[in-house]
GROMACS .gro file of C-alpha atoms in nm:
model
  336
    1MET     CA    1   9.357  -0.405  -5.115
    2ILE     CA    2   9.146  -0.186  -5.299
    3GLY     CA    3   8.984   0.115  -5.255
    4PHE     CA    4   9.089   0.385  -4.944
    5ASP     CA    5   9.149   0.075  -4.722
    6SER     CA    6   9.481   0.006  -4.947
    7LEU     CA    7   9.575   0.347  -4.806
    8ILE     CA    8   9.707   0.404  -4.479
    9GLY     CA    9   9.622   0.702  -4.263
   10GLN     CA   10   9.386   0.987  -4.310
   11ASN     CA   11   9.095   0.765  -4.165
   12LEU     CA   12   8.864   1.111  -4.132
   13LEU     CA   13   9.009   1.187  -4.477
   14LYS     CA   14   8.843   0.855  -4.577
   15ALA     CA   15   8.514   0.876  -4.438
   16ARG     CA   16   8.465   1.214  -4.552
   17LEU     CA   17   8.561   1.085  -4.962
   18GLY     CA   18   8.355   0.761  -4.911
   19LYS     CA   19   8.058   0.923  -4.819
   20ALA     CA   20   8.121   1.197  -5.146
   21ILE     CA   21   8.112   0.900  -5.334
   22ASN     CA   22   7.770   0.710  -5.236
   23GLU     CA   23   7.618   1.074  -5.231
   24LEU     CA   24   7.589   1.420  -5.439
   25PRO     CA   25   7.975   1.428  -5.460
   26GLY     CA   26   8.013   1.785  -5.602
   27HIS     CA   27   8.148   1.894  -5.907
   28ALA     CA   28   8.485   2.074  -5.782
   29PHE     CA   29   8.746   1.960  -5.506
   30VAL     CA   30   9.118   2.081  -5.377
   31PHE     CA   31   9.347   1.869  -5.196
   32VAL     CA   32   9.578   2.027  -5.045
   33GLY     CA   33   9.910   1.953  -4.848
   34PRO     CA   34  10.298   1.911  -4.906
   35ASP     CA   35  10.455   1.714  -5.149
   36GLY     CA   36  10.446   1.304  -5.075
   37ILE     CA   37  10.169   1.336  -4.808
   38GLY     CA   38   9.939   1.057  -5.093
   39LYS     CA   39   9.729   1.364  -5.278
   40THR     CA   40   9.749   1.141  -5.582
   41SER     CA   41   9.701   0.820  -5.442
   42PHE     CA   42   9.388   0.938  -5.243
   43ALA     CA   43   9.315   1.096  -5.564
   44ARG     CA   44   9.333   0.817  -5.773
   45GLN     CA   45   9.135   0.576  -5.517
   46PHE     CA   46   8.840   0.889  -5.509
   47ALA     CA   47   8.824   0.852  -5.915
   48MET     CA   48   8.782   0.514  -5.875
   49GLY     CA   49   8.523   0.534  -5.639
   50LEU     CA   50   8.329   0.774  -5.872
   51LEU     CA   51   8.353   0.586  -6.162
   52CYS     CA   52   8.260   0.264  -6.002
   53PHE     CA   53   7.942   0.027  -6.096
   54ASN     CA   54   7.871  -0.038  -5.744
   55PRO     CA   55   8.084   0.178  -5.483
   56GLY     CA   56   8.119   0.105  -5.112
   57PRO     CA   57   8.249   0.335  -4.813
   58ASN     CA   58   8.561   0.203  -4.902
   59GLY     CA   59   8.553   0.349  -5.229
   60GLY     CA   60   8.535   0.154  -5.554
   61CYS     CA   61   8.428  -0.219  -5.554
   62GLY     CA   62   8.763  -0.363  -5.797
   63VAL     CA   63   8.583  -0.592  -5.961
   64CYS     CA   64   8.324  -0.400  -6.188
   65PRO     CA   65   8.440  -0.354  -6.542
   66SER     CA   66   8.511   0.044  -6.471
   67CYS     CA   67   8.723  -0.062  -6.170
   68LYS     CA   68   8.896  -0.295  -6.389
   69TYR     CA   69   8.972  -0.060  -6.722
   70PHE     CA   70   9.086   0.199  -6.377
   71ILE     CA   71   9.325  -0.043  -6.265
   72GLN     CA   72   9.474  -0.108  -6.609
   73GLY     CA   73   9.515   0.247  -6.689
   74SER     CA   74   9.282   0.294  -6.919
   75HIS     CA   75   8.906   0.396  -6.834
   76PRO     CA   76   8.838   0.625  -7.094
   77ASP     CA   77   8.644   0.875  -6.805
   78TYR     CA   78   8.924   0.942  -6.620
   79LYS     CA   79   9.217   1.187  -6.742
   80GLU     CA   80   9.519   1.289  -6.561
   81LEU     CA   81   9.694   1.632  -6.645
   82LEU     CA   82  10.043   1.611  -6.461
   83LEU     CA   83  10.384   1.812  -6.565
   84LYS     CA   84  10.573   1.634  -6.823
   85GLU     CA   85  10.932   1.623  -6.796
   86LYS     CA   86  11.158   1.858  -6.890
   87GLU     CA   87  10.831   2.143  -6.871
   88LYS     CA   88  10.792   2.407  -6.591
   89THR     CA   89  10.378   2.416  -6.661
   90ILE     CA   90  10.064   2.246  -6.739
   91LYS     CA   91  10.042   2.450  -7.091
   92THR     CA   92   9.694   2.651  -7.138
   93ASP     CA   93   9.634   2.485  -7.428
   94VAL     CA   94   9.681   2.118  -7.321
   95ILE     CA   95   9.421   2.228  -7.027
   96ARG     CA   96   9.159   2.352  -7.255
   97LYS     CA   97   9.210   2.008  -7.461
   98VAL     CA   98   9.198   1.744  -7.239
   99VAL     CA   99   8.917   1.913  -6.983
  100CYS     CA  100   8.773   2.246  -7.111
  101GLY     CA  101   8.684   2.052  -7.443
  102ASP     CA  102   8.647   1.674  -7.328
  103ILE     CA  103   8.422   1.739  -7.056
  104LEU     CA  104   8.157   1.820  -7.331
  105MET     CA  105   8.125   1.451  -7.404
  106LEU     CA  106   7.907   1.252  -7.235
  107PRO     CA  107   8.077   0.957  -7.006
  108GLN     CA  108   8.117   0.653  -7.232
  109ILE     CA  109   8.115   0.361  -6.990
  110SER     CA  110   8.070   0.501  -6.593
  111LYS     CA  111   7.794   0.743  -6.499
  112ARG     CA  112   8.062   1.066  -6.430
  113LYS     CA  113   8.420   1.196  -6.591
  114VAL     CA  114   8.686   1.237  -6.353
  115TYR     CA  115   8.967   1.481  -6.411
  116PHE     CA  116   9.297   1.498  -6.170
  117ILE     CA  117   9.496   1.787  -6.219
  118ASP     CA  118   9.779   1.900  -6.001
  119ALA     CA  119   9.719   2.247  -6.048
  120ASP     CA  120  10.013   2.384  -5.850
  121ASP     CA  121  10.184   2.346  -6.232
  122ILE     CA  122   9.912   2.561  -6.387
  123ASN     CA  123   9.984   2.923  -6.409
  124GLU     CA  124   9.726   3.204  -6.380
  125GLN     CA  125   9.581   3.201  -6.783
  126GLY     CA  126   9.587   2.798  -6.712
  127GLN     CA  127   9.392   2.854  -6.421
  128ASN     CA  128   9.173   3.130  -6.563
  129ALA     CA  129   9.081   2.880  -6.883
  130LEU     CA  130   8.959   2.628  -6.574
  131LEU     CA  131   8.750   2.862  -6.412
  132LYS     CA  132   8.486   2.886  -6.711
  133THR     CA  133   8.454   2.499  -6.694
  134LEU     CA  134   8.424   2.512  -6.297
  135GLU     CA  135   8.160   2.768  -6.348
  136GLU     CA  136   7.928   2.570  -6.476
  137PRO     CA  137   8.067   2.193  -6.517
  138PRO     CA  138   7.792   1.924  -6.695
  139GLU     CA  139   7.619   1.778  -6.419
  140TYR     CA  140   7.783   1.370  -6.460
  141ALA     CA  141   8.200   1.588  -6.431
  142VAL     CA  142   8.396   1.570  -6.136
  143ILE     CA  143   8.753   1.783  -6.145
  144ILE     CA  144   8.985   1.722  -5.837
  145LEU     CA  145   9.297   1.956  -5.787
  146ALA     CA  146   9.591   1.900  -5.594
  147VAL     CA  147   9.814   2.197  -5.466
  148LEU     CA  148  10.072   2.268  -5.171
  149ALA     CA  149   9.870   2.531  -5.065
  150ALA     CA  150   9.517   2.664  -5.106
  151GLN     CA  151   9.678   3.057  -5.192
  152ASN     CA  152   9.822   2.872  -5.490
  153LEU     CA  153   9.466   2.914  -5.676
  154LEU     CA  154   9.273   3.209  -5.764
  155ALA     CA  155   9.011   3.289  -5.523
  156THR     CA  156   8.763   3.253  -5.784
  157ILE     CA  157   8.866   2.909  -5.859
  158LEU     CA  158   8.906   2.844  -5.468
  159SER     CA  159   8.517   2.959  -5.397
  160ARG     CA  160   8.381   2.692  -5.655
  161VAL     CA  161   8.564   2.434  -5.492
  162ILE     CA  162   8.575   2.180  -5.167
  163HIS     CA  163   8.808   2.169  -4.976
  164VAL     CA  164   9.040   1.855  -4.844
  165GLN     CA  165   9.321   1.937  -4.621
  166PHE     CA  166   9.551   1.617  -4.552
  167GLN     CA  167   9.726   1.637  -4.245
  168ARG     CA  168  10.034   1.513  -4.148
  169ASN     CA  169  10.048   1.054  -4.027
  170THR     CA  170  10.146   0.973  -3.743
  171THR     CA  171  10.463   0.797  -3.673
  172GLN     CA  172  10.323   0.464  -3.670
  173GLU     CA  173  10.131   0.452  -3.960
  174ILE     CA  174  10.467   0.568  -4.148
  175VAL     CA  175  10.625   0.329  -4.008
  176GLU     CA  176  10.359   0.082  -4.152
  177ILE     CA  177  10.389   0.204  -4.490
  178LEU     CA  178  10.773   0.163  -4.447
  179LYS     CA  179  10.708  -0.171  -4.372
  180ASN     CA  180  10.497  -0.284  -4.678
  181HIS     CA  181  10.670  -0.103  -4.914
  182GLU     CA  182  11.066  -0.293  -4.840
  183ALA     CA  183  10.921  -0.600  -4.559
  184GLY     CA  184  11.227  -0.766  -4.351
  185ALA     CA  185  11.441  -0.482  -4.463
  186ASP     CA  186  11.695  -0.388  -4.214
  187LYS     CA  187  11.592  -0.029  -4.200
  188PRO     CA  188  11.599   0.243  -3.866
  189TYR     CA  189  11.229   0.268  -3.955
  190ASN     CA  190  11.131   0.460  -3.646
  191PHE     CA  191  11.415   0.747  -3.748
  192ILE     CA  192  11.309   0.751  -4.116
  193ALA     CA  193  10.937   0.801  -4.007
  194LYS     CA  194  11.011   1.015  -3.732
  195PHE     CA  195  11.255   1.260  -3.948
  196ALA     CA  196  11.033   1.239  -4.245
  197ASP     CA  197  10.797   1.414  -4.053
  198GLY     CA  198  10.486   1.266  -4.106
  199ILE     CA  199  10.481   1.308  -4.487
  200PRO     CA  200  10.497   0.957  -4.665
  201GLY     CA  201  10.643   1.023  -4.991
  202VAL     CA  202  10.970   1.165  -4.815
  203ALA     CA  203  10.993   0.832  -4.602
  204LEU     CA  204  10.957   0.621  -4.867
  205GLN     CA  205  11.233   0.865  -5.084
  206PHE     CA  206  11.439   0.839  -4.755
  207LEU     CA  207  11.359   0.467  -4.737
  208GLU     CA  208  11.524   0.363  -5.106
  209ASN     CA  209  11.836   0.603  -5.044
  210ASP     CA  210  12.108   0.324  -4.969
  211GLN     CA  211  12.317   0.578  -4.840
  212PHE     CA  212  12.124   0.739  -4.577
  213PRO     CA  213  12.157   0.497  -4.272
  214GLN     CA  214  12.531   0.560  -4.288
  215PHE     CA  215  12.481   0.948  -4.331
  216ARG     CA  216  12.288   0.907  -3.990
  217GLU     CA  217  12.586   0.729  -3.829
  218ASP     CA  218  12.838   0.959  -3.993
  219ILE     CA  219  12.707   1.249  -3.911
  220ILE     CA  220  12.615   1.159  -3.538
  221ASN     CA  221  12.915   1.014  -3.521
  222LYS     CA  222  13.093   1.344  -3.577
  223MET     CA  223  12.868   1.571  -3.408
  224VAL     CA  224  12.961   1.358  -3.075
  225LEU     CA  225  13.295   1.409  -3.133
  226LEU     CA  226  13.303   1.789  -3.283
  227PRO     CA  227  13.296   2.037  -2.942
  228ASN     CA  228  13.673   1.851  -2.890
  229ALA     CA  229  13.807   1.816  -3.223
  230SER     CA  230  14.072   2.017  -3.331
  231ARG     CA  231  14.028   2.364  -3.541
  232SER     CA  232  14.242   2.175  -3.834
  233GLU     CA  233  14.019   1.827  -3.751
  234LEU     CA  234  13.708   2.101  -3.846
  235LEU     CA  235  13.867   2.226  -4.162
  236ILE     CA  236  13.967   1.931  -4.324
  237ASP     CA  237  13.846   1.676  -4.216
  238TYR     CA  238  13.538   1.783  -4.164
  239PHE     CA  239  13.490   1.987  -4.428
  240THR     CA  240  13.624   1.678  -4.680
  241TYR     CA  241  13.353   1.496  -4.615
  242PHE     CA  242  13.049   1.752  -4.617
  243ASP     CA  243  13.224   1.868  -4.983
  244SER     CA  244  13.271   1.459  -5.097
  245ASN     CA  245  12.876   1.448  -4.990
  246LYS     CA  246  12.801   1.817  -5.121
  247GLN     CA  247  12.502   1.706  -5.353
  248GLN     CA  248  12.319   1.556  -5.032
  249VAL     CA  249  12.391   1.872  -4.811
  250GLU     CA  250  12.088   1.976  -4.732
  251ILE     CA  251  11.997   1.609  -4.594
  252LEU     CA  252  12.338   1.591  -4.354
  253LEU     CA  253  12.219   1.914  -4.242
  254ASP     CA  254  11.876   1.753  -4.162
  255ILE     CA  255  12.022   1.493  -3.944
  256MET     CA  256  12.197   1.751  -3.729
  257ASN     CA  257  11.916   1.961  -3.644
  258THR     CA  258  11.740   1.606  -3.543
  259TRP     CA  259  12.062   1.564  -3.295
  260ILE     CA  260  12.095   1.953  -3.184
  261ARG     CA  261  11.703   1.911  -3.105
  262ASP     CA  262  11.692   1.559  -2.951
  263LEU     CA  263  12.015   1.712  -2.709
  264ILE     CA  264  11.744   1.975  -2.632
  265VAL     CA  265  11.468   1.736  -2.564
  266TYR     CA  266  11.742   1.500  -2.359
  267ARG     CA  267  11.851   1.841  -2.145
  268THR     CA  268  11.462   1.864  -2.040
  269CYS     CA  269  11.302   1.531  -2.035
  270LYS     CA  270  11.572   1.238  -2.074
  271ASP     CA  271  11.238   0.997  -2.066
  272SER     CA  272  11.043   1.166  -2.333
  273ALA     CA  273  10.931   0.947  -2.589
  274GLU     CA  274  10.996   1.213  -2.834
  275PHE     CA  275  11.332   1.140  -2.914
  276ILE     CA  276  11.350   1.101  -3.311
  277ASN     CA  277  11.704   0.976  -3.279
  278ASP     CA  278  11.567   0.706  -2.997
  279ASP     CA  279  11.804   0.454  -3.068
  280LYS     CA  280  12.147   0.723  -3.005
  281ARG     CA  281  12.004   0.752  -2.594
  282GLU     CA  282  12.337   0.669  -2.504
  283GLU     CA  283  12.556   0.857  -2.700
  284MET     CA  284  12.245   1.163  -2.606
  285LYS     CA  285  12.374   1.079  -2.233
  286LYS     CA  286  12.752   1.076  -2.350
  287VAL     CA  287  12.782   1.428  -2.488
  288CYS     CA  288  12.489   1.618  -2.342
  289PRO     CA  289  12.597   1.942  -2.207
  290LEU     CA  290  12.425   1.988  -1.852
  291GLY     CA  291  12.604   2.359  -1.797
  292GLU     CA  292  12.363   2.650  -1.688
  293ASN     CA  293  12.363   2.754  -2.042
  294SER     CA  294  12.329   2.492  -2.239
  295ILE     CA  295  11.959   2.494  -2.332
  296THR     CA  296  12.080   2.783  -2.508
  297ALA     CA  297  12.366   2.643  -2.643
  298LEU     CA  298  12.222   2.401  -2.763
  299ALA     CA  299  11.967   2.641  -2.927
  300ASN     CA  300  12.225   2.863  -3.084
  301ALA     CA  301  12.374   2.556  -3.257
  302ASP     CA  302  12.032   2.519  -3.404
  303LYS     CA  303  12.055   2.851  -3.578
  304ILE     CA  304  12.388   2.797  -3.683
  305ILE     CA  305  12.304   2.486  -3.849
  306HIS     CA  306  11.982   2.653  -4.041
  307ALA     CA  307  12.217   2.970  -4.106
  308ALA     CA  308  12.460   2.741  -4.318
  309ARG     CA  309  12.189   2.626  -4.486
  310ARG     CA  310  12.048   2.968  -4.601
  311GLY     CA  311  12.414   3.057  -4.728
  312ILE     CA  312  12.390   2.741  -4.942
  313GLU     CA  313  12.062   2.793  -5.116
  314LEU     CA  314  12.146   3.170  -5.180
  315ASN     CA  315  12.480   3.058  -5.318
  316ALA     CA  316  12.695   3.152  -5.097
  317SER     CA  317  13.077   2.987  -5.046
  318PHE     CA  318  13.028   2.633  -5.037
  319GLU     CA  319  13.339   2.581  -4.814
  320ASN     CA  320  13.304   2.916  -4.613
  321CYS     CA  321  12.929   2.816  -4.492
  322ILE     CA  322  13.023   2.477  -4.389
  323CYS     CA  323  13.341   2.592  -4.245
  324SER     CA  324  13.169   2.884  -4.044
  325MET     CA  325  12.920   2.666  -3.954
  326LEU     CA  326  13.160   2.390  -3.739
  327LEU     CA  327  13.361   2.667  -3.608
  328GLN     CA  328  13.111   2.780  -3.432
  329LEU     CA  329  12.964   2.477  -3.365
  330ARG     CA  330  13.267   2.386  -3.181
  331LYS     CA  331  13.228   2.734  -2.954
  332GLU     CA  332  12.908   2.682  -2.839
  333LEU     CA  333  12.875   2.364  -2.780
  334LYS     CA  334  13.231   2.328  -2.609
  335ASN     CA  335  13.142   2.590  -2.387
  336ALA     CA  336  12.759   2.469  -2.316
   0.00000   0.00000   0.00000
């Protein structure tokens, strides 16, 4: 498939961009959304449509010379500015050369020229260099900026661009994306989709992580047994597991949070369709605390995990953070 139909989700956004392609699109857009939401994929399809000789509401036709050049990655009227490996920012001199200087030259084969820029990686000096171009752009030029949050751009730039806000995908949309990416694979698609919290790029990273399914099994098994584990088991066996997977500790803590979150949901409404670990209901049934203080205890457990994460982020002792977390979790869950 070619055009916006090749992308899953963001239907309102597709209609908006498709309409812009076939009307007067404006000279500058800012695509706003978290990493992995699809800003780059949509920007490229939008750009192909803007450059196409015969565009439709779905974007580029895919068969005209312009689209063929674009698909081959050799379109002379399209430029991308992405952060290079090992660099911290896109250099201002590069912005002046690739955008500010080039934009004054007429298109070679299309009626427009399109520039896509990862603007999170442009400092204030670079943004000011780009501002001069945004103030008086040529009629044929369209600039697409991508940022995590609108406030990452100067107010003077924001006032000159059309805002396009990306929404998180539904669980079903992400499942579809995962299956299209790796059809026939025996993977926990539903869990990965929910775990990714509506961000396709994050879901694809987990799908390609061969260790991820085993991590989930390991962590949930440990959480089931944790309330009755001895102090030595926690400080030796459990800690050794975390220590041996230290580089993946954020994922391990995320899985722990999903488990506690699911126990809270189960305690509140056993028939909810909102479980992240939906295939683990039998385990939830066995371990879900039923005491009067259970919701409070589970909420405290969630806070304990977040506190451990915060400590690790601040470079506190890894051993102290993990061991303290395990002991506190046992206390809360055992008394729930």
